[in-house]
Amino acid sequence: MPIQTAKTIDSGELPAAKKVQRMSYLDNLRLLFTLLVIVHHICLTYTGERGWYCYEIINDPFTNLVMVLLMTTGRNWVLQFFFLLSGYFTPGSLDRKGLQVYIKERLIHIGIPLAIFWFLIRPILYYITNKNKLPYSFLEGLFTLKLASPGQAWFLEVLLIFSVIYGLLWYVRKPRTGPERKEMPFPSTGAIFLFICGLSIITFIIRMFLPGDMQVLYLRLGNYADYIAFFALGIVGYRNKWLDKLSDRTGLQWTLITAAAFIVYCAFVTNSWASHESLAYLRGGSSVKTFITTWLGTHIAIGISISFTYLFRKFVNFKSALLKAMAAEAYPVFIFHAPVVIAVTYAVHDLASWPFLKFSSNFVLSTAICFLVCRYVVRKIPYVNKVV
């Protein structure tokens, strides 16, 4: 994802070596999120009916439950946390570079990959996996825009929109910085709970009319209260140095609280799955279950944002050679992982083994090949290093 790495983070007056060490955990978090995106799309392959390119339903209760839990819980926090981190690194870039350079860089680093995926990668993948069902040729579909779509790169589209809007707001009313500005402390537990309640109520109301899986111009607007809120939280967090102010006590407290919410949410999903109940209530509606799971999902999104920041800062704030190499390829892997996952899916199709082994093998092979291809093939393409 297009989130700045530790080398470009403005960390005040810390020595250069400490700046890199201090923010290594954020690069590791970004890497984790990229891996979770790959997992999500593999889960769609084996359990889904739409939203991906090819499907192979696995009839194994244990494997199915694992994949359903991975997808349903991941939808509550992975992209929200992505927007949070993207928002966190946006103000510093604007402050240092100014609006013109900032917009130019965003168009290069986000706009170009988005255009490549929208008009090249996605059309090719969709046509190859569906050509026997389509009434038009590839060129006809491409030039009439029937094949054009942001697909899995919708995140880049939304991030570009958010970035430009914030850049314009910043230009109109530049925020005060320096000693004349009073910073806000890290939010109290009570304030966080109030925020969770408010955001969950807003999301619940929106999803009564716009379920989370309903698309409007390729965008699932039922999820956008979360995305806007988390991007804004990232900006506010940067301005007030909340990453520095997150205490061990608060991090541990929210790790325990979030674990409890996560267990309850999984219990809801598991019970519905075991009784063959539709999980549509997780995406919207006016039922009591929808309200409860919306509140739990918002709780998980906020809680994991706090607890993972704390846990990664405390235990994963380092860069081994492998982590450093993988973190450097996280963004191109996000852009180019789809064709690799599809190819591996076909390669392991006839794997005569326990279905869970097929699922896990797909993930391991897809991940390894993605990072190797991006490092040793994609990086060799002219000008790629200037874009990603």
mmCIF file of C-alpha atoms in Angstrom:
data_model
loop_
_atom_site.group_PDB
_atom_site.id
_atom_site.type_symbol
_atom_site.label_atom_id
_atom_site.label_comp_id
_atom_site.label_asym_id
_atom_site.label_seq_id
_atom_site.Cartn_x
_atom_site.Cartn_y
_atom_site.Cartn_z
ATOM 1 C CA MET A 1 0.000 0.000 0.000
ATOM 2 C CA PRO A 2 1.162 3.542 -0.639
ATOM 3 C CA ILE A 3 2.150 4.285 2.943
ATOM 4 C CA GLN A 4 5.457 5.950 3.556
ATOM 5 C CA THR A 5 8.184 3.790 4.998
ATOM 6 C CA ALA A 6 10.208 4.562 8.065
ATOM 7 C CA LYS A 7 12.978 6.226 6.064
ATOM 8 C CA THR A 8 10.748 9.141 5.099
ATOM 9 C CA ILE A 9 8.944 9.704 8.381
ATOM 10 C CA ASP A 10 9.473 12.994 10.120
ATOM 11 C CA SER A 11 10.200 12.034 13.722
ATOM 12 C CA GLY A 12 11.110 15.382 15.147
ATOM 13 C CA GLU A 13 14.629 15.669 16.526
ATOM 14 C CA LEU A 14 15.429 11.989 16.870
ATOM 15 C CA PRO A 15 18.766 10.863 15.411
ATOM 16 C CA ALA A 16 18.444 9.261 11.976
ATOM 17 C CA ALA A 17 19.193 5.735 13.237
ATOM 18 C CA LYS A 18 16.491 6.016 15.878
ATOM 19 C CA LYS A 19 13.929 7.250 13.368
ATOM 20 C CA VAL A 20 14.263 4.066 11.322
ATOM 21 C CA GLN A 21 14.269 1.777 14.360
ATOM 22 C CA ARG A 22 11.384 3.596 15.966
ATOM 23 C CA MET A 23 9.030 3.177 13.003
ATOM 24 C CA SER A 24 10.057 -0.296 11.799
ATOM 25 C CA TYR A 25 6.930 -1.758 13.371
ATOM 26 C CA LEU A 26 4.738 0.296 11.035
ATOM 27 C CA ASP A 27 6.437 -1.223 7.997
ATOM 28 C CA ASN A 28 5.918 -4.650 9.569
ATOM 29 C CA LEU A 29 2.239 -3.851 10.121
ATOM 30 C CA ARG A 30 1.920 -2.792 6.501
ATOM 31 C CA LEU A 31 3.484 -6.104 5.479
ATOM 32 C CA LEU A 32 0.995 -8.013 7.656
ATOM 33 C CA PHE A 33 -1.908 -6.224 5.995
ATOM 34 C CA THR A 34 -0.617 -7.134 2.539
ATOM 35 C CA LEU A 35 -0.485 -10.794 3.574
ATOM 36 C CA LEU A 36 -4.047 -10.547 4.906
ATOM 37 C CA VAL A 37 -5.246 -9.154 1.565
ATOM 38 C CA ILE A 38 -3.775 -12.218 -0.160
ATOM 39 C CA VAL A 39 -5.468 -14.491 2.399
ATOM 40 C CA HIS A 40 -8.802 -12.738 1.844
ATOM 41 C CA HIS A 41 -8.724 -13.266 -1.900
ATOM 42 C CA ILE A 42 -7.765 -16.916 -1.518
ATOM 43 C CA CYS A 43 -10.712 -17.311 0.860
ATOM 44 C CA LEU A 44 -12.949 -15.741 -1.785
ATOM 45 C CA THR A 45 -11.642 -18.289 -4.281
ATOM 46 C CA TYR A 46 -12.755 -21.210 -2.149
ATOM 47 C CA THR A 47 -15.931 -19.829 -0.539
ATOM 48 C CA GLY A 48 -17.187 -16.908 -2.620
ATOM 49 C CA GLU A 49 -19.576 -16.418 -5.491
ATOM 50 C CA ARG A 50 -18.648 -12.883 -6.513
ATOM 51 C CA GLY A 51 -15.906 -10.315 -5.996
ATOM 52 C CA TRP A 52 -13.114 -12.450 -7.485
ATOM 53 C CA TYR A 53 -12.141 -14.030 -10.813
ATOM 54 C CA CYS A 54 -12.400 -17.780 -10.308
ATOM 55 C CA TYR A 55 -14.022 -20.043 -7.729
ATOM 56 C CA GLU A 56 -13.497 -23.569 -6.466
ATOM 57 C CA ILE A 57 -15.832 -24.406 -3.623
ATOM 58 C CA ILE A 58 -14.259 -26.551 -0.897
ATOM 59 C CA ASN A 59 -16.650 -28.884 0.897
ATOM 60 C CA ASP A 60 -14.876 -29.266 4.206
ATOM 61 C CA PRO A 61 -16.545 -27.873 7.360
ATOM 62 C CA PHE A 62 -13.335 -27.037 9.231
ATOM 63 C CA THR A 63 -11.652 -25.304 6.283
ATOM 64 C CA ASN A 64 -14.830 -23.456 5.382
ATOM 65 C CA LEU A 65 -15.282 -22.164 8.924
ATOM 66 C CA VAL A 66 -11.655 -20.973 9.091
ATOM 67 C CA MET A 67 -12.046 -19.084 5.813
ATOM 68 C CA VAL A 68 -15.419 -17.592 6.779
ATOM 69 C CA LEU A 69 -13.973 -16.328 10.080
ATOM 70 C CA LEU A 70 -10.907 -14.908 8.325
ATOM 71 C CA MET A 71 -13.069 -13.008 5.834
ATOM 72 C CA THR A 72 -15.784 -11.769 8.184
ATOM 73 C CA THR A 73 -13.419 -10.596 10.918
ATOM 74 C CA GLY A 74 -10.905 -9.165 8.431
ATOM 75 C CA ARG A 75 -13.567 -7.009 6.767
ATOM 76 C CA ASN A 76 -14.032 -5.222 10.080
ATOM 77 C CA TRP A 77 -10.514 -3.913 10.536
ATOM 78 C CA VAL A 78 -7.870 -4.613 7.869
ATOM 79 C CA LEU A 79 -8.788 -1.858 5.402
ATOM 80 C CA GLN A 80 -9.840 0.457 8.221
ATOM 81 C CA PHE A 81 -6.357 0.181 9.691
ATOM 82 C CA PHE A 82 -4.890 0.740 6.221
ATOM 83 C CA PHE A 83 -6.802 4.013 5.962
ATOM 84 C CA LEU A 84 -5.704 4.947 9.479
ATOM 85 C CA LEU A 85 -2.020 4.543 8.620
ATOM 86 C CA SER A 86 -2.456 6.263 5.271
ATOM 87 C CA GLY A 87 -4.080 9.206 7.026
ATOM 88 C CA TYR A 88 -1.311 9.248 9.632
ATOM 89 C CA PHE A 89 1.411 9.793 7.036
ATOM 90 C CA THR A 90 -0.501 12.299 4.910
ATOM 91 C CA PRO A 91 -0.080 15.555 6.931
ATOM 92 C CA GLY A 92 3.690 15.245 7.254
ATOM 93 C CA SER A 93 4.055 14.816 3.507
ATOM 94 C CA LEU A 94 1.910 17.889 2.855
ATOM 95 C CA ASP A 95 3.749 20.000 5.426
ATOM 96 C CA ARG A 96 7.141 19.157 3.948
ATOM 97 C CA LYS A 97 6.367 19.242 0.228
ATOM 98 C CA GLY A 98 3.464 21.619 -0.238
ATOM 99 C CA LEU A 99 0.286 20.945 -2.180
ATOM 100 C CA GLN A 100 1.675 20.929 -5.733
ATOM 101 C CA VAL A 101 4.446 18.391 -5.117
ATOM 102 C CA TYR A 102 2.194 16.343 -2.833
ATOM 103 C CA ILE A 103 -0.559 16.048 -5.478
ATOM 104 C CA LYS A 104 1.971 15.233 -8.177
ATOM 105 C CA GLU A 105 3.509 12.440 -6.097
ATOM 106 C CA ARG A 106 0.088 11.026 -5.207
ATOM 107 C CA LEU A 107 -0.888 10.937 -8.873
ATOM 108 C CA ILE A 108 2.334 9.080 -9.665
ATOM 109 C CA HIS A 109 2.423 6.639 -6.749
ATOM 110 C CA ILE A 110 -1.321 5.971 -6.508
ATOM 111 C CA GLY A 111 -2.863 7.176 -9.772
ATOM 112 C CA ILE A 112 -0.568 5.303 -12.171
ATOM 113 C CA PRO A 113 -0.888 1.885 -10.417
ATOM 114 C CA LEU A 114 -4.652 2.450 -10.218
ATOM 115 C CA ALA A 115 -4.851 3.161 -13.959
ATOM 116 C CA ILE A 116 -2.702 0.112 -14.787
ATOM 117 C CA PHE A 117 -4.928 -2.162 -12.727
ATOM 118 C CA TRP A 118 -8.168 -0.536 -13.913
ATOM 119 C CA PHE A 119 -7.440 -0.625 -17.655
ATOM 120 C CA LEU A 120 -4.944 -3.475 -18.032
ATOM 121 C CA ILE A 121 -4.542 -6.037 -15.226
ATOM 122 C CA ARG A 122 -8.205 -6.376 -14.247
ATOM 123 C CA PRO A 123 -9.573 -6.517 -17.828
ATOM 124 C CA ILE A 124 -7.040 -9.210 -18.783
ATOM 125 C CA LEU A 125 -7.760 -11.315 -15.691
ATOM 126 C CA TYR A 126 -11.515 -10.999 -16.003
ATOM 127 C CA TYR A 127 -11.509 -11.828 -19.706
ATOM 128 C CA ILE A 128 -9.225 -14.870 -19.326
ATOM 129 C CA THR A 129 -11.306 -16.344 -16.480
ATOM 130 C CA ASN A 130 -14.693 -15.556 -18.071
ATOM 131 C CA LYS A 131 -14.101 -15.509 -21.839
ATOM 132 C CA ASN A 132 -16.418 -18.465 -22.477
ATOM 133 C CA LYS A 133 -19.310 -16.543 -20.907
ATOM 134 C CA LEU A 134 -18.712 -13.146 -22.533
ATOM 135 C CA PRO A 135 -20.517 -12.056 -25.731
ATOM 136 C CA TYR A 136 -17.671 -9.782 -26.806
ATOM 137 C CA SER A 137 -13.963 -10.015 -27.576
ATOM 138 C CA PHE A 138 -11.239 -8.655 -25.324
ATOM 139 C CA LEU A 139 -10.572 -5.571 -27.459
ATOM 140 C CA GLU A 140 -14.274 -4.832 -27.819
ATOM 141 C CA GLY A 141 -14.753 -5.153 -24.076
ATOM 142 C CA LEU A 142 -11.728 -2.980 -23.365
ATOM 143 C CA PHE A 143 -12.542 -0.162 -25.772
ATOM 144 C CA THR A 144 -16.211 -0.053 -24.784
ATOM 145 C CA LEU A 145 -15.107 -0.054 -21.114
ATOM 146 C CA LYS A 146 -17.169 -3.183 -20.397
ATOM 147 C CA LEU A 147 -14.073 -4.807 -18.912
ATOM 148 C CA ALA A 148 -12.693 -1.693 -17.229
ATOM 149 C CA SER A 149 -13.104 -1.575 -13.466
ATOM 150 C CA PRO A 150 -10.891 -0.786 -10.461
ATOM 151 C CA GLY A 151 -11.549 -4.287 -9.112
ATOM 152 C CA GLN A 152 -9.354 -4.984 -6.094
ATOM 153 C CA ALA A 153 -7.575 -1.659 -6.624
ATOM 154 C CA TRP A 154 -10.630 0.288 -5.442
ATOM 155 C CA PHE A 155 -8.650 1.045 -2.289
ATOM 156 C CA LEU A 156 -6.210 3.098 -4.364
ATOM 157 C CA GLU A 157 -9.080 4.970 -5.987
ATOM 158 C CA VAL A 158 -10.567 5.910 -2.609
ATOM 159 C CA LEU A 159 -7.191 6.720 -1.071
ATOM 160 C CA LEU A 160 -6.414 9.052 -3.977
ATOM 161 C CA ILE A 161 -9.762 10.818 -3.519
ATOM 162 C CA PHE A 162 -9.249 11.159 0.240
ATOM 163 C CA SER A 163 -5.700 12.417 -0.259
ATOM 164 C CA VAL A 164 -6.684 15.076 -2.794
ATOM 165 C CA ILE A 165 -9.626 16.280 -0.685
ATOM 166 C CA TYR A 166 -7.454 16.593 2.409
ATOM 167 C CA GLY A 167 -4.740 18.325 0.387
ATOM 168 C CA LEU A 168 -7.215 20.955 -0.792
ATOM 169 C CA LEU A 169 -8.565 21.440 2.744
ATOM 170 C CA TRP A 170 -5.004 21.769 4.014
ATOM 171 C CA TYR A 171 -4.261 24.400 1.357
ATOM 172 C CA VAL A 172 -7.364 26.448 2.184
ATOM 173 C CA ARG A 173 -6.759 26.343 5.913
ATOM 174 C CA LYS A 174 -3.250 25.309 6.777
ATOM 175 C CA PRO A 175 -3.126 23.780 10.285
ATOM 176 C CA ARG A 176 -1.179 25.440 13.017
ATOM 177 C CA THR A 177 2.051 23.700 13.914
ATOM 178 C CA GLY A 178 4.862 24.315 16.358
ATOM 179 C CA PRO A 179 4.798 25.572 19.933
ATOM 180 C CA GLU A 180 1.720 27.771 19.401
ATOM 181 C CA ARG A 181 -0.466 24.680 18.894
ATOM 182 C CA LYS A 182 -1.672 22.743 21.919
ATOM 183 C CA GLU A 183 -1.632 18.999 21.335
ATOM 184 C CA MET A 184 -4.452 16.737 22.450
ATOM 185 C CA PRO A 185 -3.573 13.800 24.729
ATOM 186 C CA PHE A 186 -4.194 10.228 23.649
ATOM 187 C CA PRO A 187 -7.946 9.589 23.978
ATOM 188 C CA SER A 188 -9.205 8.179 27.263
ATOM 189 C CA THR A 189 -10.962 4.811 27.440
ATOM 190 C CA GLY A 190 -14.306 6.576 27.883
ATOM 191 C CA ALA A 191 -13.739 8.787 24.846
ATOM 192 C CA ILE A 192 -12.801 5.761 22.747
ATOM 193 C CA PHE A 193 -15.949 3.911 23.805
ATOM 194 C CA LEU A 194 -18.065 6.942 22.913
ATOM 195 C CA PHE A 195 -16.404 7.131 19.507
ATOM 196 C CA ILE A 196 -17.070 3.416 18.926
ATOM 197 C CA CYS A 197 -20.735 3.827 19.854
ATOM 198 C CA GLY A 198 -21.179 6.887 17.638
ATOM 199 C CA LEU A 199 -19.450 5.365 14.613
ATOM 200 C CA SER A 200 -21.266 2.034 14.964
ATOM 201 C CA ILE A 201 -24.664 3.786 15.125
ATOM 202 C CA ILE A 202 -23.860 5.853 12.019
ATOM 203 C CA THR A 203 -22.640 2.748 10.170
ATOM 204 C CA PHE A 204 -25.726 0.766 11.215
ATOM 205 C CA ILE A 205 -28.066 3.489 9.931
ATOM 206 C CA ILE A 206 -26.191 3.822 6.624
ATOM 207 C CA ARG A 207 -26.202 0.051 6.068
ATOM 208 C CA MET A 208 -29.961 -0.095 6.549
ATOM 209 C CA PHE A 209 -30.151 1.591 3.145
ATOM 210 C CA LEU A 210 -26.741 0.764 1.665
ATOM 211 C CA PRO A 211 -25.600 -2.732 2.695
ATOM 212 C CA GLY A 212 -21.851 -3.206 2.872
ATOM 213 C CA ASP A 213 -21.782 -5.318 -0.283
ATOM 214 C CA MET A 214 -23.870 -2.944 -2.442
ATOM 215 C CA GLN A 215 -21.784 -1.142 -5.067
ATOM 216 C CA VAL A 216 -22.423 2.366 -6.351
ATOM 217 C CA LEU A 217 -19.975 3.316 -9.125
ATOM 218 C CA TYR A 218 -17.756 0.401 -8.007
ATOM 219 C CA LEU A 219 -17.723 1.704 -4.404
ATOM 220 C CA ARG A 220 -19.354 -0.039 -1.450
ATOM 221 C CA LEU A 221 -20.647 3.089 0.210
ATOM 222 C CA GLY A 222 -22.035 1.259 3.220
ATOM 223 C CA ASN A 223 -18.467 0.925 4.507
ATOM 224 C CA TYR A 224 -17.409 4.511 4.019
ATOM 225 C CA ALA A 225 -18.324 5.885 7.435
ATOM 226 C CA ASP A 226 -15.521 3.632 8.738
ATOM 227 C CA TYR A 227 -13.040 4.535 6.007
ATOM 228 C CA ILE A 228 -13.559 8.296 6.344
ATOM 229 C CA ALA A 229 -13.426 8.130 10.135
ATOM 230 C CA PHE A 230 -10.206 6.103 10.195
ATOM 231 C CA PHE A 231 -8.466 8.285 7.603
ATOM 232 C CA ALA A 232 -9.433 11.357 9.650
ATOM 233 C CA LEU A 233 -8.266 9.661 12.861
ATOM 234 C CA GLY A 234 -4.893 9.055 11.240
ATOM 235 C CA ILE A 235 -4.564 12.758 10.421
ATOM 236 C CA VAL A 236 -5.600 13.830 13.920
ATOM 237 C CA GLY A 237 -3.295 11.186 15.409
ATOM 238 C CA TYR A 238 -0.319 12.538 13.485
ATOM 239 C CA ARG A 239 -1.026 16.136 14.448
ATOM 240 C CA ASN A 240 -1.203 15.176 18.114
ATOM 241 C CA LYS A 241 1.590 12.534 18.093
ATOM 242 C CA TRP A 242 -0.720 9.815 19.374
ATOM 243 C CA LEU A 243 1.657 7.014 18.404
ATOM 244 C CA ASP A 244 4.186 8.483 20.815
ATOM 245 C CA LYS A 245 1.561 8.903 23.533
ATOM 246 C CA LEU A 246 0.131 5.388 23.372
ATOM 247 C CA SER A 247 1.150 3.923 26.741
ATOM 248 C CA ASP A 248 1.824 0.267 27.505
ATOM 249 C CA ARG A 249 -1.066 0.301 29.955
ATOM 250 C CA THR A 250 -3.522 1.542 27.324
ATOM 251 C CA GLY A 251 -2.170 -0.867 24.725
ATOM 252 C CA LEU A 252 -2.470 -3.866 27.040
ATOM 253 C CA GLN A 253 -5.933 -2.794 28.211
ATOM 254 C CA TRP A 254 -7.255 -2.544 24.652
ATOM 255 C CA THR A 255 -5.599 -5.807 23.665
ATOM 256 C CA LEU A 256 -7.679 -7.582 26.313
ATOM 257 C CA ILE A 257 -10.869 -5.658 25.504
ATOM 258 C CA THR A 258 -10.496 -6.306 21.788
ATOM 259 C CA ALA A 259 -9.791 -10.002 22.319
ATOM 260 C CA ALA A 260 -13.094 -10.287 24.191
ATOM 261 C CA ALA A 261 -14.999 -8.475 21.411
ATOM 262 C CA PHE A 262 -13.292 -10.650 18.807
ATOM 263 C CA ILE A 263 -14.328 -13.861 20.591
ATOM 264 C CA VAL A 264 -17.956 -12.725 20.877
ATOM 265 C CA TYR A 265 -18.032 -11.728 17.195
ATOM 266 C CA CYS A 266 -16.581 -15.097 16.140
ATOM 267 C CA ALA A 267 -19.183 -16.835 18.303
ATOM 268 C CA PHE A 268 -21.959 -15.002 16.428
ATOM 269 C CA VAL A 269 -20.519 -15.969 13.059
ATOM 270 C CA THR A 270 -19.796 -19.572 14.041
ATOM 271 C CA ASN A 271 -23.293 -20.063 15.432
ATOM 272 C CA SER A 272 -24.887 -18.666 12.263
ATOM 273 C CA TRP A 273 -22.616 -20.722 10.031
ATOM 274 C CA ALA A 274 -23.261 -23.937 11.978
ATOM 275 C CA SER A 275 -27.027 -23.442 11.735
ATOM 276 C CA HIS A 276 -26.773 -22.670 7.985
ATOM 277 C CA GLU A 277 -28.120 -19.165 8.577
ATOM 278 C CA SER A 278 -27.328 -16.508 5.992
ATOM 279 C CA LEU A 279 -24.512 -14.186 7.055
ATOM 280 C CA ALA A 280 -26.090 -11.281 5.163
ATOM 281 C CA TYR A 281 -26.908 -9.601 8.475
ATOM 282 C CA LEU A 282 -23.190 -8.875 8.862
ATOM 283 C CA ARG A 283 -23.339 -6.533 5.857
ATOM 284 C CA GLY A 284 -26.451 -4.564 6.721
ATOM 285 C CA GLY A 285 -30.131 -4.513 7.617
ATOM 286 C CA SER A 286 -32.278 -3.502 10.562
ATOM 287 C CA SER A 287 -32.097 -6.624 12.735
ATOM 288 C CA VAL A 288 -30.805 -6.762 16.298
ATOM 289 C CA LYS A 289 -28.036 -9.108 15.123
ATOM 290 C CA THR A 290 -26.946 -6.540 12.560
ATOM 291 C CA PHE A 291 -26.760 -3.820 15.211
ATOM 292 C CA ILE A 292 -24.785 -6.021 17.633
ATOM 293 C CA THR A 293 -22.310 -7.249 15.025
ATOM 294 C CA THR A 294 -21.911 -3.723 13.617
ATOM 295 C CA TRP A 295 -21.033 -2.487 17.103
ATOM 296 C CA LEU A 296 -18.673 -5.417 17.667
ATOM 297 C CA GLY A 297 -17.078 -4.879 14.251
ATOM 298 C CA THR A 298 -16.451 -1.193 14.971
ATOM 299 C CA HIS A 299 -15.118 -2.161 18.385
ATOM 300 C CA ILE A 300 -12.718 -4.644 16.777
ATOM 301 C CA ALA A 301 -11.563 -2.090 14.185
ATOM 302 C CA ILE A 302 -10.717 0.539 16.805
ATOM 303 C CA GLY A 303 -9.401 -1.965 19.330
ATOM 304 C CA ILE A 304 -7.086 -3.774 16.932
ATOM 305 C CA SER A 305 -5.763 -0.446 15.679
ATOM 306 C CA ILE A 306 -4.677 0.323 19.232
ATOM 307 C CA SER A 307 -3.593 -3.155 20.325
ATOM 308 C CA PHE A 308 -1.659 -4.048 17.150
ATOM 309 C CA THR A 309 0.123 -0.698 17.213
ATOM 310 C CA TYR A 310 1.118 -1.421 20.812
ATOM 311 C CA LEU A 311 2.060 -5.077 20.243
ATOM 312 C CA PHE A 312 4.068 -4.461 17.075
ATOM 313 C CA ARG A 313 5.842 -1.476 18.636
ATOM 314 C CA LYS A 314 6.743 -3.579 21.663
ATOM 315 C CA PHE A 315 7.611 -6.903 20.037
ATOM 316 C CA VAL A 316 8.079 -6.448 16.282
ATOM 317 C CA ASN A 317 9.905 -3.113 16.099
ATOM 318 C CA PHE A 318 12.868 -4.432 14.130
ATOM 319 C CA LYS A 319 13.930 -5.180 10.570
ATOM 320 C CA SER A 320 15.559 -8.470 9.728
ATOM 321 C CA ALA A 321 16.933 -8.877 6.226
ATOM 322 C CA LEU A 322 13.863 -10.879 5.219
ATOM 323 C CA LEU A 323 11.358 -8.458 6.755
ATOM 324 C CA LYS A 324 13.117 -5.511 5.158
ATOM 325 C CA ALA A 325 13.076 -7.138 1.719
ATOM 326 C CA MET A 326 9.415 -8.145 2.018
ATOM 327 C CA ALA A 327 8.296 -4.763 3.373
ATOM 328 C CA ALA A 328 9.926 -3.058 0.375
ATOM 329 C CA GLU A 329 7.731 -5.136 -1.961
ATOM 330 C CA ALA A 330 4.459 -4.847 -0.007
ATOM 331 C CA TYR A 331 2.957 -2.213 -2.300
ATOM 332 C CA PRO A 332 3.790 -3.884 -5.657
ATOM 333 C CA VAL A 333 2.576 -7.207 -4.205
ATOM 334 C CA PHE A 334 -0.750 -5.570 -3.404
ATOM 335 C CA ILE A 335 -1.024 -4.415 -7.029
ATOM 336 C CA PHE A 336 0.176 -7.590 -8.768
ATOM 337 C CA HIS A 337 -0.898 -10.444 -6.467
ATOM 338 C CA ALA A 338 -4.183 -11.261 -8.260
ATOM 339 C CA PRO A 339 -2.699 -13.016 -11.336
ATOM 340 C CA VAL A 340 -0.348 -15.019 -9.123
ATOM 341 C CA VAL A 341 -3.165 -16.184 -6.834
ATOM 342 C CA ILE A 342 -5.242 -17.222 -9.858
ATOM 343 C CA ALA A 343 -2.325 -19.138 -11.406
ATOM 344 C CA VAL A 344 -1.553 -20.936 -8.153
ATOM 345 C CA THR A 345 -5.243 -21.773 -7.679
ATOM 346 C CA TYR A 346 -5.252 -23.590 -11.011
ATOM 347 C CA ALA A 347 -1.901 -25.237 -10.196
ATOM 348 C CA VAL A 348 -3.118 -26.788 -6.922
ATOM 349 C CA HIS A 349 -6.590 -27.611 -8.253
ATOM 350 C CA ASP A 350 -5.957 -31.349 -8.340
ATOM 351 C CA LEU A 351 -4.075 -31.481 -5.038
ATOM 352 C CA ALA A 352 -5.305 -34.754 -3.524
ATOM 353 C CA SER A 353 -5.120 -33.892 0.150
ATOM 354 C CA TRP A 354 -7.023 -32.495 3.068
ATOM 355 C CA PRO A 355 -8.804 -29.320 1.856
ATOM 356 C CA PHE A 356 -7.123 -27.197 4.528
ATOM 357 C CA LEU A 357 -3.756 -28.164 3.050
ATOM 358 C CA LYS A 358 -4.940 -26.957 -0.365
ATOM 359 C CA PHE A 359 -5.994 -23.618 1.137
ATOM 360 C CA SER A 360 -2.797 -23.165 3.145
ATOM 361 C CA SER A 361 -0.593 -24.333 0.263
ATOM 362 C CA ASN A 362 -2.240 -21.793 -2.014
ATOM 363 C CA PHE A 363 -1.448 -19.045 0.483
ATOM 364 C CA VAL A 364 2.188 -20.087 1.039
ATOM 365 C CA LEU A 365 2.927 -20.548 -2.659
ATOM 366 C CA SER A 366 1.070 -17.399 -3.741
ATOM 367 C CA THR A 367 2.826 -15.292 -1.128
ATOM 368 C CA ALA A 368 6.295 -16.599 -1.938
ATOM 369 C CA ILE A 369 5.815 -16.241 -5.700
ATOM 370 C CA CYS A 370 4.295 -12.755 -5.360
ATOM 371 C CA PHE A 371 7.251 -11.380 -3.450
ATOM 372 C CA LEU A 372 9.805 -13.108 -5.690
ATOM 373 C CA VAL A 373 8.107 -11.893 -8.879
ATOM 374 C CA CYS A 374 7.826 -8.325 -7.595
ATOM 375 C CA ARG A 375 11.435 -8.239 -6.411
ATOM 376 C CA TYR A 376 13.100 -9.928 -9.383
ATOM 377 C CA VAL A 377 10.726 -9.263 -12.288
ATOM 378 C CA VAL A 378 8.469 -6.272 -11.658
ATOM 379 C CA ARG A 379 11.329 -4.196 -10.243
ATOM 380 C CA LYS A 380 13.269 -4.733 -13.476
ATOM 381 C CA ILE A 381 10.581 -3.013 -15.548
ATOM 382 C CA PRO A 382 11.703 0.514 -16.533
ATOM 383 C CA TYR A 383 10.395 3.321 -14.291
ATOM 384 C CA VAL A 384 8.651 0.944 -11.874
ATOM 385 C CA ASN A 385 10.884 2.064 -9.017
ATOM 386 C CA LYS A 386 9.756 5.648 -9.560
ATOM 387 C CA VAL A 387 6.116 4.617 -9.201
ATOM 388 C CA VAL A 388 6.077 1.956 -6.480
#
